[in-house]
PDB file of N, CA and C in Angstrom:
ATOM      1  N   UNK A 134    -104.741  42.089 -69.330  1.00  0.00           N
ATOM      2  CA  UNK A 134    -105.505  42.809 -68.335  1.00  0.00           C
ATOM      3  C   UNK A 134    -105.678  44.249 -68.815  1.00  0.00           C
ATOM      4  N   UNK A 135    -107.081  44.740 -69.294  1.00  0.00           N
ATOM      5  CA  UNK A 135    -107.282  46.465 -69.237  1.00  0.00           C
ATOM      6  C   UNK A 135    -106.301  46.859 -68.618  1.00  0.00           C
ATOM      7  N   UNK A 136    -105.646  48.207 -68.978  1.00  0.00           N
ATOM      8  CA  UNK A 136    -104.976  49.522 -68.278  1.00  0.00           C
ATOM      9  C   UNK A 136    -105.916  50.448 -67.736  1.00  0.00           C
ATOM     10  N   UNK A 137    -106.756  49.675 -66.508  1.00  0.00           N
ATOM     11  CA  UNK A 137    -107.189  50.336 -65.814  1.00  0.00           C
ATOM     12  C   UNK A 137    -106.707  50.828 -64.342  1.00  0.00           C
ATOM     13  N   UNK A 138    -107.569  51.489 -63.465  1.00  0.00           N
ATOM     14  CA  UNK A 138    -106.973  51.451 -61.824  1.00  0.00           C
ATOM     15  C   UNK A 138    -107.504  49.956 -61.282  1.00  0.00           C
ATOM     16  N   UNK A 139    -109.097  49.610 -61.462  1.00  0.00           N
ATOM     17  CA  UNK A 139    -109.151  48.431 -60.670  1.00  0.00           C
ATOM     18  C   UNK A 139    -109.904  47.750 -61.682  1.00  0.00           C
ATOM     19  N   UNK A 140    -109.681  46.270 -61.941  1.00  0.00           N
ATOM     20  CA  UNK A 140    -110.173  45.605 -62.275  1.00  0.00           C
ATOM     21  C   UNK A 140    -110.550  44.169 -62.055  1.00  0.00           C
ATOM     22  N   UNK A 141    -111.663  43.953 -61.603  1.00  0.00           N
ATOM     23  CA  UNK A 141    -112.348  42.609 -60.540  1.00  0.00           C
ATOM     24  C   UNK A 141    -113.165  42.437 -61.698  1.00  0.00           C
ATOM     25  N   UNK A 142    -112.993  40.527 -61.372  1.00  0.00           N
ATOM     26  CA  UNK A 142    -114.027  40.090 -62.165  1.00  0.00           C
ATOM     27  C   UNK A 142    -115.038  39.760 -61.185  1.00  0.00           C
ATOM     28  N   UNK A 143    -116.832  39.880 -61.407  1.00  0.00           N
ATOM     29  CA  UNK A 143    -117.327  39.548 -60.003  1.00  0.00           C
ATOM     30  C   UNK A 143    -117.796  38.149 -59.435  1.00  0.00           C
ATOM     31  N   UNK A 144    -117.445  37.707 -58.640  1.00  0.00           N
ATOM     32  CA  UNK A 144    -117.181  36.106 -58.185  1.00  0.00           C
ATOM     33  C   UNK A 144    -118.874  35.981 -58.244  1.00  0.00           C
ATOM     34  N   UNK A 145    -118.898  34.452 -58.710  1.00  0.00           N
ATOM     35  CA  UNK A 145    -120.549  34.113 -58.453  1.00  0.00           C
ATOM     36  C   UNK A 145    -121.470  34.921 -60.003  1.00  0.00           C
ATOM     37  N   UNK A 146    -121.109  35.220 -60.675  1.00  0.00           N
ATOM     38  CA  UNK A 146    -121.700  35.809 -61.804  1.00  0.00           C
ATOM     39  C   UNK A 146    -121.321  35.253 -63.490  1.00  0.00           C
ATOM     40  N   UNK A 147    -122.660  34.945 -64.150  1.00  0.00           N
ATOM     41  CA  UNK A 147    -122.109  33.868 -65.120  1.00  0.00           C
ATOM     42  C   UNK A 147    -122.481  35.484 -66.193  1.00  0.00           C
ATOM     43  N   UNK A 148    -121.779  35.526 -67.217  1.00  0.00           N
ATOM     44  CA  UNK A 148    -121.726  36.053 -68.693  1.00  0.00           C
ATOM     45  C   UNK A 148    -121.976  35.435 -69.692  1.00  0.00           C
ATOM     46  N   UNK A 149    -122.933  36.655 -70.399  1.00  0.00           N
ATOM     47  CA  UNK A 149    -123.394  35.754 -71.434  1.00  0.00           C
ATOM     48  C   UNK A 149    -122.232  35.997 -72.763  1.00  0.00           C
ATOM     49  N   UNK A 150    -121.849  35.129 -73.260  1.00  0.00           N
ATOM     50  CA  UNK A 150    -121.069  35.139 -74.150  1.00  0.00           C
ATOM     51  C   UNK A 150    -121.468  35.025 -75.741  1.00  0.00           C
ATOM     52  N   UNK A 151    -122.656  34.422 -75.871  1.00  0.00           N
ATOM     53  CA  UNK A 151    -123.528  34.949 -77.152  1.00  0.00           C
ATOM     54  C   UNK A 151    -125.094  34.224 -76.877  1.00  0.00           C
ATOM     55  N   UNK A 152    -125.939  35.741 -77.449  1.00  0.00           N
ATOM     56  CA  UNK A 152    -127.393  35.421 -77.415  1.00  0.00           C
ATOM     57  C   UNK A 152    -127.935  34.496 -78.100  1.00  0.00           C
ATOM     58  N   UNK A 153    -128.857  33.987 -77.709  1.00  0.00           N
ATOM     59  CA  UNK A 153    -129.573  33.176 -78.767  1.00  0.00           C
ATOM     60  C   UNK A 153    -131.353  32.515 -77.927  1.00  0.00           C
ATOM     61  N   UNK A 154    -131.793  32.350 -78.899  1.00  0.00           N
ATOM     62  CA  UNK A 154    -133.324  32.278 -78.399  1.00  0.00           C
ATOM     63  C   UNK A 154    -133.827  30.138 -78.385  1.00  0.00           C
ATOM     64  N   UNK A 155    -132.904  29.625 -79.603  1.00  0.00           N
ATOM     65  CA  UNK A 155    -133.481  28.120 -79.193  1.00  0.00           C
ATOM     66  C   UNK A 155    -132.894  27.239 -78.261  1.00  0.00           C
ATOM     67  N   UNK A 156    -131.546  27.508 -77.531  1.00  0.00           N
ATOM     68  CA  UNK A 156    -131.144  26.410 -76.925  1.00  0.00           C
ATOM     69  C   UNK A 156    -129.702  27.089 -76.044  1.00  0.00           C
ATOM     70  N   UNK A 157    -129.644  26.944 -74.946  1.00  0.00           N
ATOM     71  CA  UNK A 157    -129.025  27.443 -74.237  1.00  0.00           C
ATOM     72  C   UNK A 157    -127.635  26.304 -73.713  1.00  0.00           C
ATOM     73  N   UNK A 158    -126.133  26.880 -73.940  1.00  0.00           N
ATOM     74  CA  UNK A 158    -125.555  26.247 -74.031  1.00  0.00           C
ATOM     75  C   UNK A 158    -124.568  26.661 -72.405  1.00  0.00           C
ATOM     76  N   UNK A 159    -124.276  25.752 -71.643  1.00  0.00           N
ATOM     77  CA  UNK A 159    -123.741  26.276 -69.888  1.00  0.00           C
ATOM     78  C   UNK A 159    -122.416  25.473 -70.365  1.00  0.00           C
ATOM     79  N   UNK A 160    -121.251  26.611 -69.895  1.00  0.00           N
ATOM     80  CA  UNK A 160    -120.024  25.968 -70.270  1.00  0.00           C
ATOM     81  C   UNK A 160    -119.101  26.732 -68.448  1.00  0.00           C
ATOM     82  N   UNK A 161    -118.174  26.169 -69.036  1.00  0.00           N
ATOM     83  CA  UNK A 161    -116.581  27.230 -68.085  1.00  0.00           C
ATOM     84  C   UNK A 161    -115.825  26.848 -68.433  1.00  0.00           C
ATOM     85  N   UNK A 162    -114.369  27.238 -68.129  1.00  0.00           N
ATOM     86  CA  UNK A 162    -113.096  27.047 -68.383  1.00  0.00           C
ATOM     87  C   UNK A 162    -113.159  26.457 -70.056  1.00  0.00           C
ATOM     88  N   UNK A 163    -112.043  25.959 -70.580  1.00  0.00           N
ATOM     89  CA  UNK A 163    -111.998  25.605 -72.219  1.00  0.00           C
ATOM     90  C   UNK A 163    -113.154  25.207 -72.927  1.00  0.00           C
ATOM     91  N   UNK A 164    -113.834  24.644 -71.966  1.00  0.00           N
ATOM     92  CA  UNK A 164    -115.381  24.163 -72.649  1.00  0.00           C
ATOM     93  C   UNK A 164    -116.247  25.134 -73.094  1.00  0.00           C
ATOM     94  N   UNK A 165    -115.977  26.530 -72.741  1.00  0.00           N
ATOM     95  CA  UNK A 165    -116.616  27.773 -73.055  1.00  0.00           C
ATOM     96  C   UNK A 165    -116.327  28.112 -74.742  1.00  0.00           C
ATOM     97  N   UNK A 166    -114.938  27.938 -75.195  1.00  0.00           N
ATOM     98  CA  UNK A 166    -114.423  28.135 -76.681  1.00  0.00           C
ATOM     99  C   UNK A 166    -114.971  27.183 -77.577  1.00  0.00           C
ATOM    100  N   UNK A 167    -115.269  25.695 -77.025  1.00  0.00           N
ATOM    101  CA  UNK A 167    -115.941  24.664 -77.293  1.00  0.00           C
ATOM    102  C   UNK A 167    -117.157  24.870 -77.909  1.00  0.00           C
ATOM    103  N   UNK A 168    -117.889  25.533 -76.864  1.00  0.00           N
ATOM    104  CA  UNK A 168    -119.354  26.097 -76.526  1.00  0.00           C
ATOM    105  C   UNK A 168    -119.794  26.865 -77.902  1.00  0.00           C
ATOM    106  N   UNK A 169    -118.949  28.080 -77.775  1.00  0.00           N
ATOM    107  CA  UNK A 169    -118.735  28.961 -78.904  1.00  0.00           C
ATOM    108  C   UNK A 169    -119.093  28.603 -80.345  1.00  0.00           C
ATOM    109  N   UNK A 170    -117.890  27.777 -80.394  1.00  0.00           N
ATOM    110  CA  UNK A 170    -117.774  27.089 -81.863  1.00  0.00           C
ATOM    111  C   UNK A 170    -118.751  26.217 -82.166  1.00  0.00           C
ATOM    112  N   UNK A 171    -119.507  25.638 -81.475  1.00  0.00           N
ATOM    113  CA  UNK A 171    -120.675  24.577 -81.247  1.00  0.00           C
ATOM    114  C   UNK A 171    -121.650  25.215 -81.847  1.00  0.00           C
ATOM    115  N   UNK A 172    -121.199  26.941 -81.168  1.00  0.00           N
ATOM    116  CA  UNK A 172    -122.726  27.350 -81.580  1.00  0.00           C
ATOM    117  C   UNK A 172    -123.044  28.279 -83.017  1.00  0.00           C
ATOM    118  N   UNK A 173    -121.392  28.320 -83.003  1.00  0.00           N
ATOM    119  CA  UNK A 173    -121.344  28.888 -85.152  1.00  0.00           C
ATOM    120  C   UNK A 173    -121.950  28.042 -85.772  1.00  0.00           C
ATOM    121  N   UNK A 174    -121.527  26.525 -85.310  1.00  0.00           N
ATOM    122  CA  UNK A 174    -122.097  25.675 -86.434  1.00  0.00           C
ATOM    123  C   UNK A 174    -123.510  25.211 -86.678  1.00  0.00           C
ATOM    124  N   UNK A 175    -123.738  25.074 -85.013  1.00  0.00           N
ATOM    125  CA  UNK A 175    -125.673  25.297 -85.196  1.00  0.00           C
ATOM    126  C   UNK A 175    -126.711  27.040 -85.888  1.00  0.00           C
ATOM    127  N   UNK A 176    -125.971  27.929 -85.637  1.00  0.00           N
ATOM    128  CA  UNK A 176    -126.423  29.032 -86.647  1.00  0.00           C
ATOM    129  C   UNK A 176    -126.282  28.065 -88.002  1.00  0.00           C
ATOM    130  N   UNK A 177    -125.378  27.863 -88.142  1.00  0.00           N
ATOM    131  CA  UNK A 177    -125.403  27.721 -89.848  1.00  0.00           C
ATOM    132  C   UNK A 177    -126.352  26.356 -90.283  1.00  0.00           C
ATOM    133  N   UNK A 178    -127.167  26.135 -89.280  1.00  0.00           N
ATOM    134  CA  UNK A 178    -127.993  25.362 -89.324  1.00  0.00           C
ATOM    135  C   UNK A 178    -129.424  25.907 -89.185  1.00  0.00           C
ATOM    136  N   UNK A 179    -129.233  27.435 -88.380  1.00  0.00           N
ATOM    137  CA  UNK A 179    -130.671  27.834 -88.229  1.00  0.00           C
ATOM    138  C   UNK A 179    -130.919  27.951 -86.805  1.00  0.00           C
ATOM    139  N   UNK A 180    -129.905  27.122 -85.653  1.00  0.00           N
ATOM    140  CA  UNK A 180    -130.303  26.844 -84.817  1.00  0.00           C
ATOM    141  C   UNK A 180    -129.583  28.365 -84.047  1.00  0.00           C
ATOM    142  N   UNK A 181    -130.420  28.961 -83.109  1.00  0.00           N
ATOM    143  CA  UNK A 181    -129.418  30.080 -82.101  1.00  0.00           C
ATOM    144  C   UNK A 181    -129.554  29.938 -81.240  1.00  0.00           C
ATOM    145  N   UNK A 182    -128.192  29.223 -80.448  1.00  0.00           N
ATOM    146  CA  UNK A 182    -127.524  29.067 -79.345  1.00  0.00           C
ATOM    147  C   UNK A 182    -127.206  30.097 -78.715  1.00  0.00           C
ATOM    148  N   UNK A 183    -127.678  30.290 -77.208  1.00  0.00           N
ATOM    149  CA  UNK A 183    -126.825  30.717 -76.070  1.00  0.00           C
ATOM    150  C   UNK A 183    -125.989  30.461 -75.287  1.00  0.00           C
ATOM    151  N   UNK A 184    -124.954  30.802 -75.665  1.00  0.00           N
ATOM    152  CA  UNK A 184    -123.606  30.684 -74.814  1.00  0.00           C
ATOM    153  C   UNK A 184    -123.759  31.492 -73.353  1.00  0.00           C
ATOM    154  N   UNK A 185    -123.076  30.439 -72.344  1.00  0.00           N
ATOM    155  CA  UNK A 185    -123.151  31.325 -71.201  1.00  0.00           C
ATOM    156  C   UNK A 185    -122.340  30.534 -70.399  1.00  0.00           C
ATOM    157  N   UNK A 186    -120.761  31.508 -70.033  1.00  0.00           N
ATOM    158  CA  UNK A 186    -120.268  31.189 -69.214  1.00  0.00           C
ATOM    159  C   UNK A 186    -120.282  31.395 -67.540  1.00  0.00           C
ATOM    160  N   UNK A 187    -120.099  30.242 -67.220  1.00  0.00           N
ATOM    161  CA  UNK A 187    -120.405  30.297 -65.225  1.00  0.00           C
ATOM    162  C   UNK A 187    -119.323  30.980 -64.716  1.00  0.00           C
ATOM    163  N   UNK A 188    -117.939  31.131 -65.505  1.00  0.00           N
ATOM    164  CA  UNK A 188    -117.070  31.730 -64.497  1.00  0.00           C
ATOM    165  C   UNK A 188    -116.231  31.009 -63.224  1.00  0.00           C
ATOM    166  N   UNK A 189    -117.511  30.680 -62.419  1.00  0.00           N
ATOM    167  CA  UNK A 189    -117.242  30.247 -61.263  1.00  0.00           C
ATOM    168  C   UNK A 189    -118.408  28.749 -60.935  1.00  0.00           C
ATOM    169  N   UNK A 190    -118.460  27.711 -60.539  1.00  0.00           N
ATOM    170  CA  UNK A 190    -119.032  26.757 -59.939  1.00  0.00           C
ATOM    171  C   UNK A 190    -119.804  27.466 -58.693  1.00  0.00           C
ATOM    172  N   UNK A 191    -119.212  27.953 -57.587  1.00  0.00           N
ATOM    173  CA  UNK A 191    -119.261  28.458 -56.726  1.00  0.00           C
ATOM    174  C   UNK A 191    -119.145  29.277 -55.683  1.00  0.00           C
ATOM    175  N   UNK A 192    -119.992  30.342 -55.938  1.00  0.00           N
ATOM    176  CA  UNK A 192    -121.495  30.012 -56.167  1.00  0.00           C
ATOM    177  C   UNK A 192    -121.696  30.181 -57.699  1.00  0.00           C
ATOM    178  N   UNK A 193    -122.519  29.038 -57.557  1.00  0.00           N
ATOM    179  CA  UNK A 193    -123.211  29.289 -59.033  1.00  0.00           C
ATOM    180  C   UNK A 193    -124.063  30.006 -59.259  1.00  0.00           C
ATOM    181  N   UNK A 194    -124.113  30.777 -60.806  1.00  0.00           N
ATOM    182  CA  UNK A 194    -125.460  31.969 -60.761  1.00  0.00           C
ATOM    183  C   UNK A 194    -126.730  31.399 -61.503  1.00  0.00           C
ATOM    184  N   UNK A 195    -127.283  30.781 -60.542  1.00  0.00           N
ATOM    185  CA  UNK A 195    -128.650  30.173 -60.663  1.00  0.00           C
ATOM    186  C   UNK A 195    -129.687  31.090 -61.693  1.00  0.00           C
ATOM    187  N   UNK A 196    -129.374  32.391 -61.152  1.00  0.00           N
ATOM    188  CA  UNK A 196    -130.345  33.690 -61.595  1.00  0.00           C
ATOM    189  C   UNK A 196    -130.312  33.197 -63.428  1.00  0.00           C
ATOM    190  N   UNK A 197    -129.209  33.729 -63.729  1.00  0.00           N
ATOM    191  CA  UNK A 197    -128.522  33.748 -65.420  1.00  0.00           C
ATOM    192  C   UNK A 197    -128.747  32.602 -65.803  1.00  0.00           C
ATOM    193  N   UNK A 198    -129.148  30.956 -65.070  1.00  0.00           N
ATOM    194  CA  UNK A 198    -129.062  29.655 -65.880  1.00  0.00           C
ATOM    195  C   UNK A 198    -130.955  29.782 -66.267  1.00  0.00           C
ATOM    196  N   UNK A 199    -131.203  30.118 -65.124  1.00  0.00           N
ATOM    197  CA  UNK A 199    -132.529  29.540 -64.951  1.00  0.00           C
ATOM    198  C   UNK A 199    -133.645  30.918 -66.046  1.00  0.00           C
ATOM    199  N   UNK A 200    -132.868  32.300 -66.179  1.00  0.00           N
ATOM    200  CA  UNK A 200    -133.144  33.141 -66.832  1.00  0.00           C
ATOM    201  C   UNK A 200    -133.242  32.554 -68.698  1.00  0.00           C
ATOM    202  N   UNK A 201    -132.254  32.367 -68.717  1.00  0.00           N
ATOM    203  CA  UNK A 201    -131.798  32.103 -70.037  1.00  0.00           C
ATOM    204  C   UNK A 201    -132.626  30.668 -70.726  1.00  0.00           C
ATOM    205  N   UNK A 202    -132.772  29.572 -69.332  1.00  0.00           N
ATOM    206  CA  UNK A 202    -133.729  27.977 -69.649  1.00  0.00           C
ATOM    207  C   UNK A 202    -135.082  28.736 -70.097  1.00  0.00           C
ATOM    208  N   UNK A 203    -135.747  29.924 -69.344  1.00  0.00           N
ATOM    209  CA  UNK A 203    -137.072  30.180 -69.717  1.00  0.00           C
ATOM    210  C   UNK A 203    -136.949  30.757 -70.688  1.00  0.00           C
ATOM    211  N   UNK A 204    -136.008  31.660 -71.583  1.00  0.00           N
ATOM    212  CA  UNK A 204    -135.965  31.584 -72.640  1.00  0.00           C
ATOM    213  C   UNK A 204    -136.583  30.647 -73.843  1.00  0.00           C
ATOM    214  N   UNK A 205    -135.070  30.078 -73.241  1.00  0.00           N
ATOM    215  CA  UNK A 205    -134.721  28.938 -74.698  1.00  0.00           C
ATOM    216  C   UNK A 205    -135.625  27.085 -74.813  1.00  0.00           C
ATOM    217  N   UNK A 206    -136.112  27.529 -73.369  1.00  0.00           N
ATOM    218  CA  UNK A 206    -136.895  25.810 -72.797  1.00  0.00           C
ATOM    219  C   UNK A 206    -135.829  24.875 -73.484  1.00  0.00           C
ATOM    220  N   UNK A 207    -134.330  24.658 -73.438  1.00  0.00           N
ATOM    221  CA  UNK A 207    -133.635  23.774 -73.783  1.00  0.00           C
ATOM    222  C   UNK A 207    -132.148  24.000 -73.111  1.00  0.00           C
ATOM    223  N   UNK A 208    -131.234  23.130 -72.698  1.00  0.00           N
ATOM    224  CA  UNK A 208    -130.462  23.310 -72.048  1.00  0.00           C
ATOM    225  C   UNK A 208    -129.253  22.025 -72.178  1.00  0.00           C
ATOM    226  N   UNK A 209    -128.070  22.914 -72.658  1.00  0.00           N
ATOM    227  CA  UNK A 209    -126.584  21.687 -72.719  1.00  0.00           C
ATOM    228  C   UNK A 209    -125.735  22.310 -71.935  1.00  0.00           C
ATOM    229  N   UNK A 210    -125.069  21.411 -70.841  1.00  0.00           N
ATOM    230  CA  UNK A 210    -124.136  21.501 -70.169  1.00  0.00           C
ATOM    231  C   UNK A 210    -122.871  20.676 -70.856  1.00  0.00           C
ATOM    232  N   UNK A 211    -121.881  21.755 -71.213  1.00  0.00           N
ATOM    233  CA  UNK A 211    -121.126  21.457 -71.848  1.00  0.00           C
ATOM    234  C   UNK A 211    -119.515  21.711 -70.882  1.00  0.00           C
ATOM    235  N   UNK A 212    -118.632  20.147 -70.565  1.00  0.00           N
ATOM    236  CA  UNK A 212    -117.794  20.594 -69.707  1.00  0.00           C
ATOM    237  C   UNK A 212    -116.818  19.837 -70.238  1.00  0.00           C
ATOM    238  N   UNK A 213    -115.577  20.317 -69.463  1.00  0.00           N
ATOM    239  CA  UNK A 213    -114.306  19.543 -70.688  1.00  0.00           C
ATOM    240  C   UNK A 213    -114.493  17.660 -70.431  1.00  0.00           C
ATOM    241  N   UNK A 214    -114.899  17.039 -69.408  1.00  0.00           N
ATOM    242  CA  UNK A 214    -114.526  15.632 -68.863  1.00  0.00           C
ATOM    243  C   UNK A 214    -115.331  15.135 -70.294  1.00  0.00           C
TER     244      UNK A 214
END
């Protein structure tokens, strides 16, 4: 945890965890490191993946999924099951 005074993460808000313009990758919890590594190996293919973690299910941040789909017009939901 930062050595700060306050630190909140903000509920309902997904982060992008790395840019990318062909294909947008929706992860959370361990499936996010998953995500990650998924997407070193498609660079080294050419391909650039966006990583983007949800954080939270609920609420979900519709804004950041649906931002990032008009991007990339491609979309993997990537979850641990």
């Amino acid at each position: 945890v930062p050595d700060v005074d306050e630190w909140v993460l903000p509920i309902g808000k997904a982060r992008i965890m790395r840019e990318g313009s062909n294909v947008t990758i929706i992860a959370y919890s361990i499936a996010v490191g998953l995500a990650l590594e998924a997407a070193e190996e498609l660079a080294g293919e050419g391909i650039e993946a966006e990583v983007i973690d949800l954080r939270t299910l609920r609420p979900l941040d519709k804004e950041a999924i649906l931002t990032s789909l008009a991007k990339t017009n491609r979309l993997i939901i990537a979850e641990e099951g």
